[in-house]
Amino acid sequence: MSDREMRRQERDQRRQQRHEQREQRRAARYGGRGGITAGIILISLGVLLLINNIAPGLSFDRLWPVLIIVWGIGVFISGLFPPLNTSRMFSGVFIGLIGVIFLYNTLGLLPYGFWFNLIDLWPVFLIALGFSIIAGIFHSRILSVVPALIILAALIAAVYYQGSLYKSQGVGNATLHGGSAAGITSGSATVGFAVGKLAVGPSNNLYDIKTKNSGGLKPAADVEKNGSKITLTIRPQRNNPIPLGNNRRQWDVLLSRDVEWRLDMSGGVSDATYNLSDLNVRDFHLNGGVGDTTARFGDKAKNLTGSIDTGVSNVRLFVPKSSGVRLAVNRGLSSFGVTNLKLNQSQQGNTSVYETPGYKSAKKKIDLDINIGISSVNVEGY
């Protein structure tokens, strides 16, 4: 073998060694990136599960999209490692944005139907694909990020302008009347409300529903009668191509004074006022998300039982002094106060039980289970 061939062989070996070293460094680098993302996700999962255990109102089924957001943050951070990887950075932003939209869904800021309505934006993908092809032809790093920017901008605009883009297609003010309550002695009413202000109170009719600024979601009332009993379901009804949240929406739901009611209320991000002092309510159940909640209970029912489950909220409860009151409170990171009412406290495991003196012998009783997350609760007697 000649000296020239030996030198060439040595150069090839050195070149191969450098190539292998680069591959090893690249594998270690990407392994580190993946490890950072996995570590951040595990930490976040532990935090969410801990919050789920100590703050029942902030349940995991509401907060799970935070994991997607954290995943996106981890991918974005990994793209900052040298050499800078803009593709991973934009992937991280995209993943995080998807997580934010899902969080909007679980908190009630956006209906899940938002995802189906994104089909109307499909031309955006054609525009992005066109820029991608042009970037490939010119080998331009600047143009290569344009498709991702276009898709991100479309998603952000769809969320940010969701309340105003379709305002002209929405319903301004609407009123529904349920007619006379004659012959109806008991009823069950379920109210589903997402974003805005909700007020519940008494009516001379079976029910009245008054709305303002519906934002594309007018109310619908489904009624089923069985003899002297009624089942009433009040929910938002889709009435434009893209029914989205509107924090200016206001519903006034008024129910008959002459019917014994079981009430099931649910809300996402809303301020709710329940004036039940002149209603005959035997069961009251509230599943709320974020917002302020005020409930005024009366003594028309002999025994009122129920539950209040909220996440991040300020809760004010007004109870009549003429009734015996028992509150079983399972609170997380929350404050609990009492005004103008005497309550004796006892502890049953993780639950704090508050009772008025003579509760067991009271002729009329109010018995509530309260599960709250990061909230403040104040109970006031009147």
mmCIF file of C-alpha atoms in Angstrom:
data_model
loop_
_atom_site.group_PDB
_atom_site.id
_atom_site.type_symbol
_atom_site.label_atom_id
_atom_site.label_comp_id
_atom_site.label_asym_id
_atom_site.label_seq_id
_atom_site.Cartn_x
_atom_site.Cartn_y
_atom_site.Cartn_z
ATOM 1 C CA MET A 1 0.000 0.000 0.000
ATOM 2 C CA SER A 2 1.434 3.362 -1.015
ATOM 3 C CA ASP A 3 1.944 6.284 1.346
ATOM 4 C CA ARG A 4 -0.796 8.225 -0.453
ATOM 5 C CA GLU A 5 -3.317 5.459 0.105
ATOM 6 C CA MET A 6 -2.338 5.146 3.760
ATOM 7 C CA ARG A 7 -2.805 8.897 4.288
ATOM 8 C CA ARG A 8 -6.165 8.768 2.542
ATOM 9 C CA GLN A 9 -7.216 5.888 4.758
ATOM 10 C CA GLU A 10 -6.178 7.780 7.874
ATOM 11 C CA ARG A 11 -8.130 10.844 6.732
ATOM 12 C CA ASP A 12 -11.199 8.691 6.138
ATOM 13 C CA GLN A 13 -10.872 7.134 9.577
ATOM 14 C CA ARG A 14 -10.529 10.538 11.232
ATOM 15 C CA ARG A 15 -13.518 11.823 9.266
ATOM 16 C CA GLN A 16 -15.552 8.814 10.375
ATOM 17 C CA GLN A 17 -14.515 9.322 13.992
ATOM 18 C CA ARG A 18 -15.543 13.009 13.870
ATOM 19 C CA HIS A 19 -18.867 12.038 12.328
ATOM 20 C CA GLU A 20 -19.514 9.462 15.059
ATOM 21 C CA GLN A 21 -18.594 11.967 17.755
ATOM 22 C CA ARG A 22 -21.008 14.525 16.285
ATOM 23 C CA GLU A 23 -23.776 11.922 16.236
ATOM 24 C CA GLN A 24 -23.082 10.993 19.850
ATOM 25 C CA ARG A 25 -23.177 14.635 20.925
ATOM 26 C CA ARG A 26 -26.403 15.161 18.980
ATOM 27 C CA ALA A 27 -28.016 12.100 20.588
ATOM 28 C CA ALA A 28 -26.949 13.255 24.036
ATOM 29 C CA ARG A 29 -28.248 16.727 23.308
ATOM 30 C CA TYR A 30 -31.684 15.533 22.163
ATOM 31 C CA GLY A 31 -31.822 13.092 25.037
ATOM 32 C CA GLY A 32 -31.265 16.008 27.380
ATOM 33 C CA ARG A 33 -34.015 17.967 25.708
ATOM 34 C CA GLY A 34 -36.461 15.107 26.015
ATOM 35 C CA GLY A 35 -35.436 14.554 29.612
ATOM 36 C CA ILE A 36 -36.143 18.189 30.507
ATOM 37 C CA THR A 37 -39.604 18.009 28.964
ATOM 38 C CA ALA A 38 -40.389 14.720 30.718
ATOM 39 C CA GLY A 39 -39.192 16.092 34.045
ATOM 40 C CA ILE A 40 -41.296 19.251 33.759
ATOM 41 C CA ILE A 41 -44.381 17.196 32.855
ATOM 42 C CA LEU A 42 -43.895 14.875 35.839
ATOM 43 C CA ILE A 43 -43.469 17.816 38.208
ATOM 44 C CA SER A 44 -46.625 19.450 36.838
ATOM 45 C CA LEU A 45 -48.587 16.202 37.081
ATOM 46 C CA GLY A 46 -47.581 15.870 40.728
ATOM 47 C CA VAL A 47 -48.608 19.473 41.452
ATOM 48 C CA LEU A 48 -52.016 19.000 39.777
ATOM 49 C CA LEU A 49 -52.707 15.765 41.647
ATOM 50 C CA LEU A 50 -51.685 17.429 44.914
ATOM 51 C CA ILE A 51 -54.079 20.332 44.222
ATOM 52 C CA ASN A 52 -56.776 17.781 43.367
ATOM 53 C CA ASN A 53 -56.321 16.168 46.806
ATOM 54 C CA ILE A 54 -56.100 19.298 48.959
ATOM 55 C CA ALA A 55 -58.442 21.586 46.964
ATOM 56 C CA PRO A 56 -61.458 19.504 45.879
ATOM 57 C CA GLY A 57 -63.012 22.354 43.914
ATOM 58 C CA LEU A 58 -59.980 22.372 41.583
ATOM 59 C CA SER A 59 -60.467 18.848 40.322
ATOM 60 C CA PHE A 60 -58.104 17.208 37.844
ATOM 61 C CA ASP A 61 -60.803 16.996 35.166
ATOM 62 C CA ARG A 62 -60.751 20.804 35.039
ATOM 63 C CA LEU A 63 -56.990 21.317 35.121
ATOM 64 C CA TRP A 64 -55.616 18.457 33.001
ATOM 65 C CA PRO A 65 -54.937 20.761 29.982
ATOM 66 C CA VAL A 66 -52.181 22.353 32.079
ATOM 67 C CA LEU A 67 -50.111 19.236 31.266
ATOM 68 C CA ILE A 68 -50.370 20.024 27.542
ATOM 69 C CA ILE A 69 -49.355 23.623 28.229
ATOM 70 C CA VAL A 70 -46.353 22.455 30.249
ATOM 71 C CA TRP A 71 -45.423 19.993 27.490
ATOM 72 C CA GLY A 72 -45.393 22.892 25.035
ATOM 73 C CA ILE A 73 -43.233 24.960 27.389
ATOM 74 C CA GLY A 74 -40.778 22.064 27.706
ATOM 75 C CA VAL A 75 -40.520 21.656 23.926
ATOM 76 C CA PHE A 76 -40.028 25.407 23.523
ATOM 77 C CA ILE A 77 -37.244 25.495 26.135
ATOM 78 C CA SER A 78 -35.513 22.512 24.523
ATOM 79 C CA GLY A 79 -35.440 24.434 21.239
ATOM 80 C CA LEU A 80 -33.381 27.170 22.922
ATOM 81 C CA PHE A 81 -30.482 24.770 23.553
ATOM 82 C CA PRO A 82 -27.556 25.252 21.154
ATOM 83 C CA PRO A 83 -27.745 24.822 18.314
ATOM 84 C CA LEU A 84 -30.932 26.928 18.254
ATOM 85 C CA ASN A 85 -33.855 24.933 16.860
ATOM 86 C CA THR A 86 -36.621 27.282 15.693
ATOM 87 C CA SER A 87 -38.752 24.374 14.525
ATOM 88 C CA ARG A 88 -38.940 22.961 18.057
ATOM 89 C CA MET A 89 -39.597 26.423 19.462
ATOM 90 C CA PHE A 90 -42.618 26.933 17.212
ATOM 91 C CA SER A 91 -43.790 23.391 17.950
ATOM 92 C CA GLY A 92 -43.683 24.224 21.649
ATOM 93 C CA VAL A 93 -45.725 27.399 21.135
ATOM 94 C CA PHE A 94 -48.281 25.486 19.047
ATOM 95 C CA ILE A 95 -48.631 22.684 21.630
ATOM 96 C CA GLY A 96 -48.947 25.214 24.450
ATOM 97 C CA LEU A 97 -51.660 27.118 22.577
ATOM 98 C CA ILE A 98 -53.646 23.920 22.046
ATOM 99 C CA GLY A 99 -53.400 23.317 25.797
ATOM 100 C CA VAL A 100 -54.655 26.839 26.553
ATOM 101 C CA ILE A 101 -57.697 26.327 24.308
ATOM 102 C CA PHE A 102 -58.477 23.005 26.017
ATOM 103 C CA LEU A 103 -58.172 24.777 29.386
ATOM 104 C CA TYR A 104 -60.695 27.330 28.115
ATOM 105 C CA ASN A 105 -62.967 24.375 27.324
ATOM 106 C CA THR A 106 -62.716 22.748 30.747
ATOM 107 C CA LEU A 107 -63.200 26.083 32.568
ATOM 108 C CA GLY A 108 -66.256 26.915 30.470
ATOM 109 C CA LEU A 109 -64.720 29.851 28.567
ATOM 110 C CA LEU A 110 -65.199 28.076 25.242
ATOM 111 C CA PRO A 111 -67.612 25.308 24.261
ATOM 112 C CA TYR A 112 -66.046 22.107 22.974
ATOM 113 C CA GLY A 113 -67.840 22.765 19.679
ATOM 114 C CA PHE A 114 -65.144 25.408 19.042
ATOM 115 C CA TRP A 115 -62.933 22.661 17.601
ATOM 116 C CA PHE A 116 -65.548 21.670 15.039
ATOM 117 C CA ASN A 117 -66.012 25.285 14.050
ATOM 118 C CA LEU A 118 -62.294 25.570 13.208
ATOM 119 C CA ILE A 119 -63.132 23.643 10.035
ATOM 120 C CA ASP A 120 -64.226 26.999 8.584
ATOM 121 C CA LEU A 121 -60.577 28.119 8.790
ATOM 122 C CA TRP A 122 -59.252 25.330 6.543
ATOM 123 C CA PRO A 123 -58.080 27.815 3.816
ATOM 124 C CA VAL A 124 -55.450 28.976 6.306
ATOM 125 C CA PHE A 125 -53.703 25.619 5.895
ATOM 126 C CA LEU A 126 -53.567 26.125 2.111
ATOM 127 C CA ILE A 127 -51.898 29.492 2.661
ATOM 128 C CA ALA A 128 -49.416 27.945 5.098
ATOM 129 C CA LEU A 129 -48.696 25.075 2.701
ATOM 130 C CA GLY A 130 -47.984 27.562 -0.112
ATOM 131 C CA PHE A 131 -45.430 29.427 1.989
ATOM 132 C CA SER A 132 -43.856 26.109 3.004
ATOM 133 C CA ILE A 133 -43.343 25.111 -0.649
ATOM 134 C CA ILE A 134 -41.826 28.519 -1.517
ATOM 135 C CA ALA A 135 -39.514 28.339 1.513
ATOM 136 C CA GLY A 136 -38.301 24.904 0.360
ATOM 137 C CA ILE A 137 -37.528 26.203 -3.130
ATOM 138 C CA PHE A 138 -35.500 29.183 -1.893
ATOM 139 C CA HIS A 139 -34.040 27.345 1.143
ATOM 140 C CA SER A 140 -35.016 30.332 3.260
ATOM 141 C CA ARG A 141 -35.010 29.930 7.031
ATOM 142 C CA ILE A 142 -37.076 33.095 7.390
ATOM 143 C CA LEU A 143 -39.810 31.861 5.049
ATOM 144 C CA SER A 144 -39.755 28.427 6.701
ATOM 145 C CA VAL A 145 -41.221 29.880 9.912
ATOM 146 C CA VAL A 146 -44.020 31.760 8.134
ATOM 147 C CA PRO A 147 -46.410 28.720 7.881
ATOM 148 C CA ALA A 148 -46.219 28.122 11.629
ATOM 149 C CA LEU A 149 -46.783 31.833 12.300
ATOM 150 C CA ILE A 150 -49.856 31.868 10.045
ATOM 151 C CA ILE A 151 -51.465 28.883 11.800
ATOM 152 C CA LEU A 152 -50.649 30.258 15.244
ATOM 153 C CA ALA A 153 -52.074 33.668 14.333
ATOM 154 C CA ALA A 154 -55.291 32.063 13.036
ATOM 155 C CA LEU A 155 -55.785 30.079 16.255
ATOM 156 C CA ILE A 156 -55.057 33.080 18.477
ATOM 157 C CA ALA A 157 -57.432 35.279 16.470
ATOM 158 C CA ALA A 158 -60.180 32.636 16.613
ATOM 159 C CA VAL A 159 -59.944 32.566 20.424
ATOM 160 C CA TYR A 160 -59.313 36.262 21.044
ATOM 161 C CA TYR A 161 -62.096 37.564 18.816
ATOM 162 C CA GLN A 162 -64.542 34.787 19.600
ATOM 163 C CA GLY A 163 -66.909 37.193 21.362
ATOM 164 C CA SER A 164 -66.977 39.950 18.735
ATOM 165 C CA LEU A 165 -66.503 38.304 15.334
ATOM 166 C CA TYR A 166 -69.967 36.786 15.418
ATOM 167 C CA LYS A 167 -71.733 39.349 17.553
ATOM 168 C CA SER A 168 -73.996 40.390 14.685
ATOM 169 C CA GLN A 169 -75.221 36.816 14.357
ATOM 170 C CA GLY A 170 -76.068 36.476 18.021
ATOM 171 C CA VAL A 171 -79.279 37.076 19.908
ATOM 172 C CA GLY A 172 -79.517 40.327 21.823
ATOM 173 C CA ASN A 173 -82.406 40.022 24.252
ATOM 174 C CA ALA A 174 -84.827 37.104 24.514
ATOM 175 C CA THR A 175 -87.639 36.045 26.836
ATOM 176 C CA LEU A 176 -89.218 32.623 27.366
ATOM 177 C CA HIS A 177 -92.384 32.007 29.386
ATOM 178 C CA GLY A 178 -93.436 28.653 30.782
ATOM 179 C CA GLY A 179 -97.098 29.434 31.318
ATOM 180 C CA SER A 180 -99.118 28.618 34.415
ATOM 181 C CA ALA A 181 -97.897 26.289 37.176
ATOM 182 C CA ALA A 182 -101.426 25.083 37.945
ATOM 183 C CA GLY A 183 -101.480 21.359 38.711
ATOM 184 C CA ILE A 184 -97.679 21.120 39.159
ATOM 185 C CA THR A 185 -96.578 20.295 42.697
ATOM 186 C CA SER A 186 -92.926 19.263 42.289
ATOM 187 C CA GLY A 187 -90.231 19.775 39.733
ATOM 188 C CA SER A 188 -86.589 19.298 38.832
ATOM 189 C CA ALA A 189 -84.735 22.137 37.100
ATOM 190 C CA THR A 190 -81.277 21.801 35.534
ATOM 191 C CA VAL A 191 -79.521 24.937 34.348
ATOM 192 C CA GLY A 192 -76.320 24.770 32.301
ATOM 193 C CA PHE A 193 -74.526 28.101 32.042
ATOM 194 C CA ALA A 194 -70.990 28.766 30.813
ATOM 195 C CA VAL A 195 -69.808 32.387 30.746
ATOM 196 C CA GLY A 196 -71.469 35.571 31.962
ATOM 197 C CA LYS A 197 -73.919 36.455 34.726
ATOM 198 C CA LEU A 198 -76.650 34.156 35.990
ATOM 199 C CA ALA A 199 -79.492 35.084 38.351
ATOM 200 C CA VAL A 200 -82.107 32.657 39.728
ATOM 201 C CA GLY A 201 -85.225 33.859 41.503
ATOM 202 C CA PRO A 202 -89.011 33.494 41.963
ATOM 203 C CA SER A 203 -91.779 33.832 39.373
ATOM 204 C CA ASN A 204 -95.588 33.743 39.241
ATOM 205 C CA ASN A 205 -95.389 31.501 36.143
ATOM 206 C CA LEU A 206 -93.997 27.994 35.897
ATOM 207 C CA TYR A 207 -90.798 29.608 34.666
ATOM 208 C CA ASP A 208 -89.571 32.780 32.963
ATOM 209 C CA ILE A 209 -86.202 33.148 31.251
ATOM 210 C CA LYS A 210 -84.858 36.569 30.317
ATOM 211 C CA THR A 211 -81.547 37.002 28.523
ATOM 212 C CA LYS A 212 -79.263 39.815 27.400
ATOM 213 C CA ASN A 213 -76.261 39.752 25.060
ATOM 214 C CA SER A 214 -76.618 36.075 24.274
ATOM 215 C CA GLY A 215 -73.561 36.172 21.998
ATOM 216 C CA GLY A 216 -74.853 33.516 19.624
ATOM 217 C CA LEU A 217 -76.231 31.149 22.280
ATOM 218 C CA LYS A 218 -79.887 31.677 23.034
ATOM 219 C CA PRO A 219 -81.515 29.667 25.830
ATOM 220 C CA ALA A 220 -83.631 26.616 25.191
ATOM 221 C CA ALA A 221 -86.072 25.122 27.724
ATOM 222 C CA ASP A 222 -86.945 21.427 27.472
ATOM 223 C CA VAL A 223 -89.974 20.448 29.533
ATOM 224 C CA GLU A 224 -91.219 16.981 30.423
ATOM 225 C CA LYS A 225 -94.431 16.520 32.415
ATOM 226 C CA ASN A 226 -95.468 13.422 34.317
ATOM 227 C CA GLY A 227 -98.723 14.036 36.112
ATOM 228 C CA SER A 228 -98.074 16.698 38.729
ATOM 229 C CA LYS A 229 -94.298 16.506 38.273
ATOM 230 C CA ILE A 230 -92.132 18.430 35.829
ATOM 231 C CA THR A 231 -88.562 18.109 34.583
ATOM 232 C CA LEU A 232 -87.111 21.347 33.226
ATOM 233 C CA THR A 233 -83.750 21.587 31.432
ATOM 234 C CA ILE A 234 -82.421 25.024 30.503
ATOM 235 C CA ARG A 235 -79.360 25.118 28.297
ATOM 236 C CA PRO A 236 -77.661 27.275 25.628
ATOM 237 C CA GLN A 237 -78.948 26.589 22.132
ATOM 238 C CA ARG A 238 -76.714 26.989 19.108
ATOM 239 C CA ASN A 239 -78.077 29.652 16.790
ATOM 240 C CA ASN A 240 -75.126 30.726 14.662
ATOM 241 C CA PRO A 241 -72.285 28.926 12.843
ATOM 242 C CA ILE A 242 -69.785 29.534 15.664
ATOM 243 C CA PRO A 243 -71.408 29.719 19.120
ATOM 244 C CA LEU A 244 -68.702 30.934 21.487
ATOM 245 C CA GLY A 245 -68.413 32.346 24.979
ATOM 246 C CA ASN A 246 -69.457 35.866 25.840
ATOM 247 C CA ASN A 247 -68.675 37.319 29.245
ATOM 248 C CA ARG A 248 -71.420 39.938 28.763
ATOM 249 C CA ARG A 249 -74.135 37.280 28.530
ATOM 250 C CA GLN A 250 -76.788 37.535 31.227
ATOM 251 C CA TRP A 251 -79.543 35.085 32.086
ATOM 252 C CA ASP A 252 -82.350 35.621 34.576
ATOM 253 C CA VAL A 253 -84.006 32.281 35.345
ATOM 254 C CA LEU A 254 -87.215 32.673 37.368
ATOM 255 C CA LEU A 255 -89.065 29.645 38.779
ATOM 256 C CA SER A 256 -92.519 29.159 40.259
ATOM 257 C CA ARG A 257 -93.015 29.902 43.939
ATOM 258 C CA ASP A 258 -95.723 27.223 44.145
ATOM 259 C CA VAL A 259 -93.599 24.222 43.054
ATOM 260 C CA GLU A 260 -91.278 22.188 45.258
ATOM 261 C CA TRP A 261 -87.971 22.250 43.369
ATOM 262 C CA ARG A 262 -84.815 20.226 43.007
ATOM 263 C CA LEU A 263 -82.180 22.500 41.446
ATOM 264 C CA ASP A 264 -78.992 21.463 39.630
ATOM 265 C CA MET A 265 -76.846 24.390 38.569
ATOM 266 C CA SER A 266 -73.584 24.334 36.638
ATOM 267 C CA GLY A 267 -71.393 27.209 35.522
ATOM 268 C CA GLY A 268 -67.930 27.722 34.055
ATOM 269 C CA VAL A 269 -66.634 31.258 34.426
ATOM 270 C CA SER A 270 -69.612 33.180 35.737
ATOM 271 C CA ASP A 271 -71.004 35.409 38.453
ATOM 272 C CA ALA A 272 -74.138 33.794 39.866
ATOM 273 C CA THR A 273 -76.829 35.021 42.257
ATOM 274 C CA TYR A 274 -79.362 32.509 43.606
ATOM 275 C CA ASN A 275 -82.260 34.194 45.379
ATOM 276 C CA LEU A 276 -84.025 31.135 46.807
ATOM 277 C CA SER A 277 -85.600 32.818 49.825
ATOM 278 C CA ASP A 278 -89.061 32.825 48.239
ATOM 279 C CA LEU A 279 -88.753 29.416 46.554
ATOM 280 C CA ASN A 280 -89.652 25.986 47.923
ATOM 281 C CA VAL A 281 -86.314 24.248 47.335
ATOM 282 C CA ARG A 282 -85.718 20.805 48.822
ATOM 283 C CA ASP A 283 -82.459 20.030 46.947
ATOM 284 C CA PHE A 284 -79.852 22.469 45.681
ATOM 285 C CA HIS A 285 -76.680 21.395 43.883
ATOM 286 C CA LEU A 286 -74.150 23.805 42.426
ATOM 287 C CA ASN A 287 -71.110 22.846 40.357
ATOM 288 C CA GLY A 288 -69.272 26.085 39.661
ATOM 289 C CA GLY A 289 -65.895 26.952 38.204
ATOM 290 C CA VAL A 290 -64.494 30.471 38.452
ATOM 291 C CA GLY A 291 -66.399 33.543 39.619
ATOM 292 C CA ASP A 292 -68.450 35.014 42.452
ATOM 293 C CA THR A 293 -71.416 33.086 43.857
ATOM 294 C CA THR A 294 -74.142 34.427 46.136
ATOM 295 C CA ALA A 295 -76.954 32.192 47.429
ATOM 296 C CA ARG A 296 -79.800 33.320 49.696
ATOM 297 C CA PHE A 297 -81.734 30.406 51.205
ATOM 298 C CA GLY A 298 -85.203 30.593 52.707
ATOM 299 C CA ASP A 299 -87.346 28.535 55.085
ATOM 300 C CA LYS A 300 -90.239 27.572 52.809
ATOM 301 C CA ALA A 301 -88.962 23.982 52.612
ATOM 302 C CA LYS A 302 -88.987 21.821 55.710
ATOM 303 C CA ASN A 303 -85.617 20.280 54.869
ATOM 304 C CA LEU A 304 -83.193 21.666 52.292
ATOM 305 C CA THR A 305 -80.191 19.511 51.406
ATOM 306 C CA GLY A 306 -77.560 20.060 48.769
ATOM 307 C CA SER A 307 -73.961 20.613 47.769
ATOM 308 C CA ILE A 308 -71.758 23.439 46.537
ATOM 309 C CA ASP A 309 -68.637 22.570 44.537
ATOM 310 C CA THR A 310 -66.507 25.475 43.294
ATOM 311 C CA GLY A 311 -62.977 26.054 42.054
ATOM 312 C CA VAL A 312 -61.597 29.588 42.230
ATOM 313 C CA SER A 313 -64.485 31.586 43.629
ATOM 314 C CA ASN A 314 -65.853 33.933 46.278
ATOM 315 C CA VAL A 315 -68.933 32.370 47.872
ATOM 316 C CA ARG A 316 -71.480 34.203 50.041
ATOM 317 C CA LEU A 317 -74.274 32.234 51.688
ATOM 318 C CA PHE A 318 -77.238 33.848 53.457
ATOM 319 C CA VAL A 319 -79.251 31.553 55.743
ATOM 320 C CA PRO A 320 -82.356 32.318 57.845
ATOM 321 C CA LYS A 321 -81.866 32.305 61.586
ATOM 322 C CA SER A 322 -85.210 30.524 61.906
ATOM 323 C CA SER A 323 -83.704 27.321 60.444
ATOM 324 C CA GLY A 324 -81.204 24.872 61.823
ATOM 325 C CA VAL A 325 -78.059 24.993 59.690
ATOM 326 C CA ARG A 326 -75.414 22.316 59.141
ATOM 327 C CA LEU A 327 -72.455 22.881 56.826
ATOM 328 C CA ALA A 328 -69.926 20.137 56.060
ATOM 329 C CA VAL A 329 -66.967 22.027 54.567
ATOM 330 C CA ASN A 330 -64.102 20.337 52.762
ATOM 331 C CA ARG A 331 -61.883 23.219 51.762
ATOM 332 C CA GLY A 332 -58.469 23.472 50.181
ATOM 333 C CA LEU A 333 -56.610 26.792 50.095
ATOM 334 C CA SER A 334 -59.609 28.766 51.306
ATOM 335 C CA SER A 335 -60.904 31.076 54.007
ATOM 336 C CA PHE A 336 -64.167 30.546 55.887
ATOM 337 C CA GLY A 337 -66.020 33.235 57.800
ATOM 338 C CA VAL A 338 -69.309 33.599 59.702
ATOM 339 C CA THR A 339 -71.321 36.795 60.204
ATOM 340 C CA ASN A 340 -74.378 37.381 62.390
ATOM 341 C CA LEU A 341 -74.750 33.673 63.095
ATOM 342 C CA LYS A 342 -73.528 31.284 65.766
ATOM 343 C CA LEU A 343 -72.018 28.017 64.523
ATOM 344 C CA ASN A 344 -70.387 25.246 66.547
ATOM 345 C CA GLN A 345 -67.451 23.601 64.799
ATOM 346 C CA SER A 346 -66.325 19.962 64.919
ATOM 347 C CA GLN A 347 -63.873 17.973 62.846
ATOM 348 C CA GLN A 348 -64.661 14.732 60.980
ATOM 349 C CA GLY A 349 -61.484 13.669 59.208
ATOM 350 C CA ASN A 350 -60.626 16.342 56.640
ATOM 351 C CA THR A 351 -64.113 17.820 56.865
ATOM 352 C CA SER A 352 -65.029 20.735 59.133
ATOM 353 C CA VAL A 353 -68.642 20.532 60.315
ATOM 354 C CA TYR A 354 -70.456 23.700 61.402
ATOM 355 C CA GLU A 355 -73.855 23.503 63.141
ATOM 356 C CA THR A 356 -76.178 26.007 64.718
ATOM 357 C CA PRO A 357 -77.088 25.229 68.342
ATOM 358 C CA GLY A 358 -80.194 23.047 68.440
ATOM 359 C CA TYR A 359 -79.791 21.934 64.826
ATOM 360 C CA LYS A 360 -80.980 18.370 65.482
ATOM 361 C CA SER A 361 -84.244 19.499 67.079
ATOM 362 C CA ALA A 362 -84.968 22.320 64.601
ATOM 363 C CA LYS A 363 -88.298 22.120 62.737
ATOM 364 C CA LYS A 364 -86.704 23.371 59.526
ATOM 365 C CA LYS A 365 -83.190 22.504 58.429
ATOM 366 C CA ILE A 366 -80.568 23.472 55.841
ATOM 367 C CA ASP A 367 -77.882 20.843 55.277
ATOM 368 C CA LEU A 368 -75.106 21.571 52.752
ATOM 369 C CA ASP A 369 -71.898 19.823 51.707
ATOM 370 C CA ILE A 370 -69.394 22.424 50.538
ATOM 371 C CA ASN A 371 -66.296 21.515 48.502
ATOM 372 C CA ILE A 372 -64.176 24.519 47.619
ATOM 373 C CA GLY A 373 -60.782 24.997 46.017
ATOM 374 C CA ILE A 374 -59.021 28.350 46.153
ATOM 375 C CA SER A 375 -61.978 30.327 47.465
ATOM 376 C CA SER A 376 -63.318 32.484 50.232
ATOM 377 C CA VAL A 377 -66.612 31.487 51.842
ATOM 378 C CA ASN A 378 -68.686 33.635 54.127
ATOM 379 C CA VAL A 379 -71.948 32.537 55.811
ATOM 380 C CA GLU A 380 -74.277 35.212 57.098
ATOM 381 C CA GLY A 381 -77.468 34.885 59.099
ATOM 382 C CA TYR A 382 -80.503 37.081 58.462
#
